[in-house]
Amino acid sequence: MRTRLLQGLSLLSTGLLAGAFGYGAANLVPTFNAVPLDMRLHFHAELMKMNGITMQGAMAVSALSTLALAALTRGRPRVLAAAAGFLTVASFLITRFGNVPINGRIKQWAATAPPADHASILHRWELFNDARTLTAVVAFALLTFLALRKTTPYPTADKPQETV
């Protein structure tokens, strides 16, 4: 029962993470590129204030729950959960070391003016965004596959998996 609840939490949190990143990639980024630069910079800076809390929370719950699920399971479920956990950690690392430093620069630009090479920097932000979106979506797909696969009972450390 505990493992199933943990699996549900990891699936939910990773789904929310993938959905948020997917929405951003499919809707926000094209909108950023369609509006005047000053509007994009101001909106981007304000959006990051809100995202800082919610997205870090989703990444933390997703990574911790999937890695805990991996620790409590054996066999293929462990491999799938661990891979999903590492992918959510990758989403965090990409965000922290790729997007966040550029977000800081965007915040400065919104208050002053963008540098001459702003287009290449914004393009790099979009590449980091695509990478973290991909890692989150693949993590969600792995956990979805894990939840939908047919096994009885769910394998844990003290109960090996029975084949169906």
PDB file of C-alpha atoms in Angstrom:
ATOM      1  CA  MET A   1       0.000   0.000   0.000  1.00  0.00           C
ATOM      2  CA  ARG A   2       2.780   2.447   0.915  1.00  0.00           C
ATOM      3  CA  THR A   3       4.554   1.723  -2.373  1.00  0.00           C
ATOM      4  CA  ARG A   4       1.355   2.325  -4.356  1.00  0.00           C
ATOM      5  CA  LEU A   5       0.812   5.685  -2.631  1.00  0.00           C
ATOM      6  CA  LEU A   6       4.408   6.644  -3.352  1.00  0.00           C
ATOM      7  CA  GLN A   7       3.932   5.602  -6.953  1.00  0.00           C
ATOM      8  CA  GLY A   8       0.819   7.777  -7.153  1.00  0.00           C
ATOM      9  CA  LEU A   9       2.660  10.759  -5.668  1.00  0.00           C
ATOM     10  CA  SER A  10       5.582  10.343  -8.058  1.00  0.00           C
ATOM     11  CA  LEU A  11       3.246  10.005 -11.043  1.00  0.00           C
ATOM     12  CA  LEU A  12       1.198  13.054 -10.026  1.00  0.00           C
ATOM     13  CA  SER A  13       4.145  15.329  -9.247  1.00  0.00           C
ATOM     14  CA  THR A  14       6.085  14.311 -12.341  1.00  0.00           C
ATOM     15  CA  GLY A  15       2.969  14.740 -14.477  1.00  0.00           C
ATOM     16  CA  LEU A  16       2.475  18.245 -13.101  1.00  0.00           C
ATOM     17  CA  LEU A  17       6.124  19.034 -13.760  1.00  0.00           C
ATOM     18  CA  ALA A  18       6.006  17.707 -17.322  1.00  0.00           C
ATOM     19  CA  GLY A  19       2.700  19.481 -17.931  1.00  0.00           C
ATOM     20  CA  ALA A  20       3.998  22.815 -16.683  1.00  0.00           C
ATOM     21  CA  PHE A  21       7.177  22.579 -18.737  1.00  0.00           C
ATOM     22  CA  GLY A  22       5.201  21.334 -21.740  1.00  0.00           C
ATOM     23  CA  TYR A  23       2.744  24.221 -21.496  1.00  0.00           C
ATOM     24  CA  GLY A  24       5.637  26.651 -21.283  1.00  0.00           C
ATOM     25  CA  ALA A  25       7.372  25.166 -24.318  1.00  0.00           C
ATOM     26  CA  ALA A  26       4.202  24.941 -26.408  1.00  0.00           C
ATOM     27  CA  ASN A  27       2.549  28.219 -25.415  1.00  0.00           C
ATOM     28  CA  LEU A  28       4.712  30.627 -23.428  1.00  0.00           C
ATOM     29  CA  VAL A  29       7.872  30.488 -25.518  1.00  0.00           C
ATOM     30  CA  PRO A  30       6.060  31.132 -28.837  1.00  0.00           C
ATOM     31  CA  THR A  31       4.193  33.976 -27.130  1.00  0.00           C
ATOM     32  CA  PHE A  32       7.462  35.388 -25.777  1.00  0.00           C
ATOM     33  CA  ASN A  33       8.772  35.397 -29.331  1.00  0.00           C
ATOM     34  CA  ALA A  34       5.635  37.038 -30.762  1.00  0.00           C
ATOM     35  CA  VAL A  35       5.494  40.114 -28.520  1.00  0.00           C
ATOM     36  CA  PRO A  36       7.814  43.131 -28.397  1.00  0.00           C
ATOM     37  CA  LEU A  37      11.070  42.473 -26.531  1.00  0.00           C
ATOM     38  CA  ASP A  38      10.372  44.846 -23.629  1.00  0.00           C
ATOM     39  CA  MET A  39       7.019  43.144 -23.009  1.00  0.00           C
ATOM     40  CA  ARG A  40       8.661  39.718 -23.090  1.00  0.00           C
ATOM     41  CA  LEU A  41      11.367  40.752 -20.642  1.00  0.00           C
ATOM     42  CA  HIS A  42       8.935  42.252 -18.136  1.00  0.00           C
ATOM     43  CA  PHE A  43       6.532  39.309 -18.351  1.00  0.00           C
ATOM     44  CA  HIS A  44       9.366  36.775 -18.177  1.00  0.00           C
ATOM     45  CA  ALA A  45      10.818  38.451 -15.071  1.00  0.00           C
ATOM     46  CA  GLU A  46       7.425  38.487 -13.320  1.00  0.00           C
ATOM     47  CA  LEU A  47       6.661  34.901 -14.317  1.00  0.00           C
ATOM     48  CA  MET A  48       9.940  33.672 -12.851  1.00  0.00           C
ATOM     49  CA  LYS A  49       9.002  35.141  -9.449  1.00  0.00           C
ATOM     50  CA  MET A  50       6.014  32.782  -9.303  1.00  0.00           C
ATOM     51  CA  ASN A  51       7.697  29.839 -11.001  1.00  0.00           C
ATOM     52  CA  GLY A  52      10.620  29.869  -8.592  1.00  0.00           C
ATOM     53  CA  ILE A  53       8.470  28.476  -5.786  1.00  0.00           C
ATOM     54  CA  THR A  54       6.041  26.218  -7.637  1.00  0.00           C
ATOM     55  CA  MET A  55       8.456  24.632 -10.084  1.00  0.00           C
ATOM     56  CA  GLN A  56      11.152  23.965  -7.489  1.00  0.00           C
ATOM     57  CA  GLY A  57       8.526  22.337  -5.292  1.00  0.00           C
ATOM     58  CA  ALA A  58       7.282  20.147  -8.126  1.00  0.00           C
ATOM     59  CA  MET A  59      10.837  19.158  -9.066  1.00  0.00           C
ATOM     60  CA  ALA A  60      11.705  18.318  -5.451  1.00  0.00           C
ATOM     61  CA  VAL A  61       8.587  16.208  -4.827  1.00  0.00           C
ATOM     62  CA  SER A  62       8.995  14.479  -8.172  1.00  0.00           C
ATOM     63  CA  ALA A  63      12.676  13.644  -7.672  1.00  0.00           C
ATOM     64  CA  LEU A  64      12.327  12.548  -4.040  1.00  0.00           C
ATOM     65  CA  SER A  65       9.230  10.434  -4.608  1.00  0.00           C
ATOM     66  CA  THR A  66      10.598   8.669  -7.690  1.00  0.00           C
ATOM     67  CA  LEU A  67      13.949   7.955  -6.058  1.00  0.00           C
ATOM     68  CA  ALA A  68      12.156   6.689  -2.926  1.00  0.00           C
ATOM     69  CA  LEU A  69      10.005   4.491  -5.165  1.00  0.00           C
ATOM     70  CA  ALA A  70      13.173   3.111  -6.735  1.00  0.00           C
ATOM     71  CA  ALA A  71      14.574   2.338  -3.278  1.00  0.00           C
ATOM     72  CA  LEU A  72      11.418   0.422  -2.277  1.00  0.00           C
ATOM     73  CA  THR A  73      11.079  -1.687  -5.417  1.00  0.00           C
ATOM     74  CA  ARG A  74      13.104  -4.346  -7.196  1.00  0.00           C
ATOM     75  CA  GLY A  75      13.723  -5.466 -10.757  1.00  0.00           C
ATOM     76  CA  ARG A  76      12.375  -3.526 -13.737  1.00  0.00           C
ATOM     77  CA  PRO A  77      10.188  -1.234 -11.574  1.00  0.00           C
ATOM     78  CA  ARG A  78      13.323  -0.109  -9.728  1.00  0.00           C
ATOM     79  CA  VAL A  79      15.115   0.638 -12.988  1.00  0.00           C
ATOM     80  CA  LEU A  80      12.160   2.603 -14.380  1.00  0.00           C
ATOM     81  CA  ALA A  81      11.615   4.572 -11.172  1.00  0.00           C
ATOM     82  CA  ALA A  82      15.334   5.305 -10.817  1.00  0.00           C
ATOM     83  CA  ALA A  83      15.543   6.478 -14.432  1.00  0.00           C
ATOM     84  CA  ALA A  84      12.527   8.750 -13.873  1.00  0.00           C
ATOM     85  CA  GLY A  85      14.124  10.067 -10.685  1.00  0.00           C
ATOM     86  CA  PHE A  86      17.403  10.813 -12.422  1.00  0.00           C
ATOM     87  CA  LEU A  87      15.545  12.540 -15.262  1.00  0.00           C
ATOM     88  CA  THR A  88      13.705  14.808 -12.812  1.00  0.00           C
ATOM     89  CA  VAL A  89      17.020  15.583 -11.114  1.00  0.00           C
ATOM     90  CA  ALA A  90      18.352  16.401 -14.595  1.00  0.00           C
ATOM     91  CA  SER A  91      15.393  18.777 -15.091  1.00  0.00           C
ATOM     92  CA  PHE A  92      16.351  20.487 -11.852  1.00  0.00           C
ATOM     93  CA  LEU A  93      20.041  20.740 -12.787  1.00  0.00           C
ATOM     94  CA  ILE A  94      19.250  22.091 -16.254  1.00  0.00           C
ATOM     95  CA  THR A  95      16.942  24.649 -14.691  1.00  0.00           C
ATOM     96  CA  ARG A  96      19.340  25.636 -11.910  1.00  0.00           C
ATOM     97  CA  PHE A  97      22.489  25.909 -14.002  1.00  0.00           C
ATOM     98  CA  GLY A  98      20.978  26.763 -17.410  1.00  0.00           C
ATOM     99  CA  ASN A  99      17.726  28.700 -17.141  1.00  0.00           C
ATOM    100  CA  VAL A 100      18.067  30.384 -13.732  1.00  0.00           C
ATOM    101  CA  PRO A 101      21.274  32.335 -14.507  1.00  0.00           C
ATOM    102  CA  ILE A 102      19.705  33.595 -17.729  1.00  0.00           C
ATOM    103  CA  ASN A 103      16.510  34.467 -15.826  1.00  0.00           C
ATOM    104  CA  GLY A 104      18.650  36.669 -13.590  1.00  0.00           C
ATOM    105  CA  ARG A 105      20.029  38.446 -16.613  1.00  0.00           C
ATOM    106  CA  ILE A 106      16.539  38.874 -18.072  1.00  0.00           C
ATOM    107  CA  LYS A 107      15.418  40.468 -14.805  1.00  0.00           C
ATOM    108  CA  GLN A 108      18.270  42.982 -15.120  1.00  0.00           C
ATOM    109  CA  TRP A 109      17.433  43.665 -18.762  1.00  0.00           C
ATOM    110  CA  ALA A 110      13.801  44.333 -17.874  1.00  0.00           C
ATOM    111  CA  ALA A 111      14.990  47.085 -15.511  1.00  0.00           C
ATOM    112  CA  THR A 112      17.636  48.497 -17.865  1.00  0.00           C
ATOM    113  CA  ALA A 113      18.209  47.385 -21.460  1.00  0.00           C
ATOM    114  CA  PRO A 114      19.181  44.114 -23.138  1.00  0.00           C
ATOM    115  CA  PRO A 115      22.724  43.699 -24.490  1.00  0.00           C
ATOM    116  CA  ALA A 116      23.459  43.497 -28.194  1.00  0.00           C
ATOM    117  CA  ASP A 117      23.712  39.679 -28.049  1.00  0.00           C
ATOM    118  CA  HIS A 118      20.378  39.247 -26.238  1.00  0.00           C
ATOM    119  CA  ALA A 119      18.882  37.142 -29.054  1.00  0.00           C
ATOM    120  CA  SER A 120      21.545  34.432 -28.720  1.00  0.00           C
ATOM    121  CA  ILE A 121      21.162  34.403 -24.939  1.00  0.00           C
ATOM    122  CA  LEU A 122      17.384  34.077 -25.203  1.00  0.00           C
ATOM    123  CA  HIS A 123      17.867  31.282 -27.751  1.00  0.00           C
ATOM    124  CA  ARG A 124      20.140  29.477 -25.285  1.00  0.00           C
ATOM    125  CA  TRP A 125      17.416  29.840 -22.613  1.00  0.00           C
ATOM    126  CA  GLU A 126      14.970  28.205 -25.029  1.00  0.00           C
ATOM    127  CA  LEU A 127      17.374  25.299 -25.658  1.00  0.00           C
ATOM    128  CA  PHE A 128      17.690  24.729 -21.901  1.00  0.00           C
ATOM    129  CA  ASN A 129      13.907  24.942 -21.652  1.00  0.00           C
ATOM    130  CA  ASP A 130      13.500  22.311 -24.373  1.00  0.00           C
ATOM    131  CA  ALA A 131      15.993  20.017 -22.607  1.00  0.00           C
ATOM    132  CA  ARG A 132      14.285  20.250 -19.215  1.00  0.00           C
ATOM    133  CA  THR A 133      10.893  19.766 -20.840  1.00  0.00           C
ATOM    134  CA  LEU A 134      12.122  16.628 -22.591  1.00  0.00           C
ATOM    135  CA  THR A 135      13.625  15.155 -19.409  1.00  0.00           C
ATOM    136  CA  ALA A 136      10.417  15.820 -17.454  1.00  0.00           C
ATOM    137  CA  VAL A 137       8.172  14.351 -20.167  1.00  0.00           C
ATOM    138  CA  VAL A 138      10.308  11.206 -20.491  1.00  0.00           C
ATOM    139  CA  ALA A 139      10.286  10.799 -16.687  1.00  0.00           C
ATOM    140  CA  PHE A 140       6.493  11.070 -16.718  1.00  0.00           C
ATOM    141  CA  ALA A 141       6.245   8.561 -19.569  1.00  0.00           C
ATOM    142  CA  LEU A 142       8.404   6.066 -17.649  1.00  0.00           C
ATOM    143  CA  LEU A 143       6.264   6.413 -14.529  1.00  0.00           C
ATOM    144  CA  THR A 144       3.083   6.106 -16.582  1.00  0.00           C
ATOM    145  CA  PHE A 145       4.405   2.913 -18.145  1.00  0.00           C
ATOM    146  CA  LEU A 146       5.310   1.640 -14.694  1.00  0.00           C
ATOM    147  CA  ALA A 147       1.816   2.384 -13.380  1.00  0.00           C
ATOM    148  CA  LEU A 148       0.085   0.738 -16.337  1.00  0.00           C
ATOM    149  CA  ARG A 149       2.167  -2.413 -16.630  1.00  0.00           C
ATOM    150  CA  LYS A 150       0.488  -5.605 -15.585  1.00  0.00           C
ATOM    151  CA  THR A 151       1.994  -7.207 -12.481  1.00  0.00           C
ATOM    152  CA  THR A 152       0.633  -8.866  -9.369  1.00  0.00           C
ATOM    153  CA  PRO A 153       1.517  -7.966  -6.678  1.00  0.00           C
ATOM    154  CA  TYR A 154       3.598  -4.810  -6.890  1.00  0.00           C
ATOM    155  CA  PRO A 155       7.236  -5.822  -6.224  1.00  0.00           C
ATOM    156  CA  THR A 156       8.852  -4.482  -3.057  1.00  0.00           C
ATOM    157  CA  ALA A 157      12.059  -5.172  -1.179  1.00  0.00           C
ATOM    158  CA  ASP A 158      10.418  -7.886   0.937  1.00  0.00           C
ATOM    159  CA  LYS A 159       8.115  -9.335  -1.773  1.00  0.00           C
ATOM    160  CA  PRO A 160       9.625 -10.312  -5.133  1.00  0.00           C
ATOM    161  CA  GLN A 161       7.593  -9.728  -8.268  1.00  0.00           C
ATOM    162  CA  GLU A 162       5.276 -12.478  -9.452  1.00  0.00           C
ATOM    163  CA  THR A 163       4.901 -12.852 -13.172  1.00  0.00           C
ATOM    164  CA  VAL A 164       1.496 -12.680 -14.780  1.00  0.00           C
TER     165      VAL A 164
END
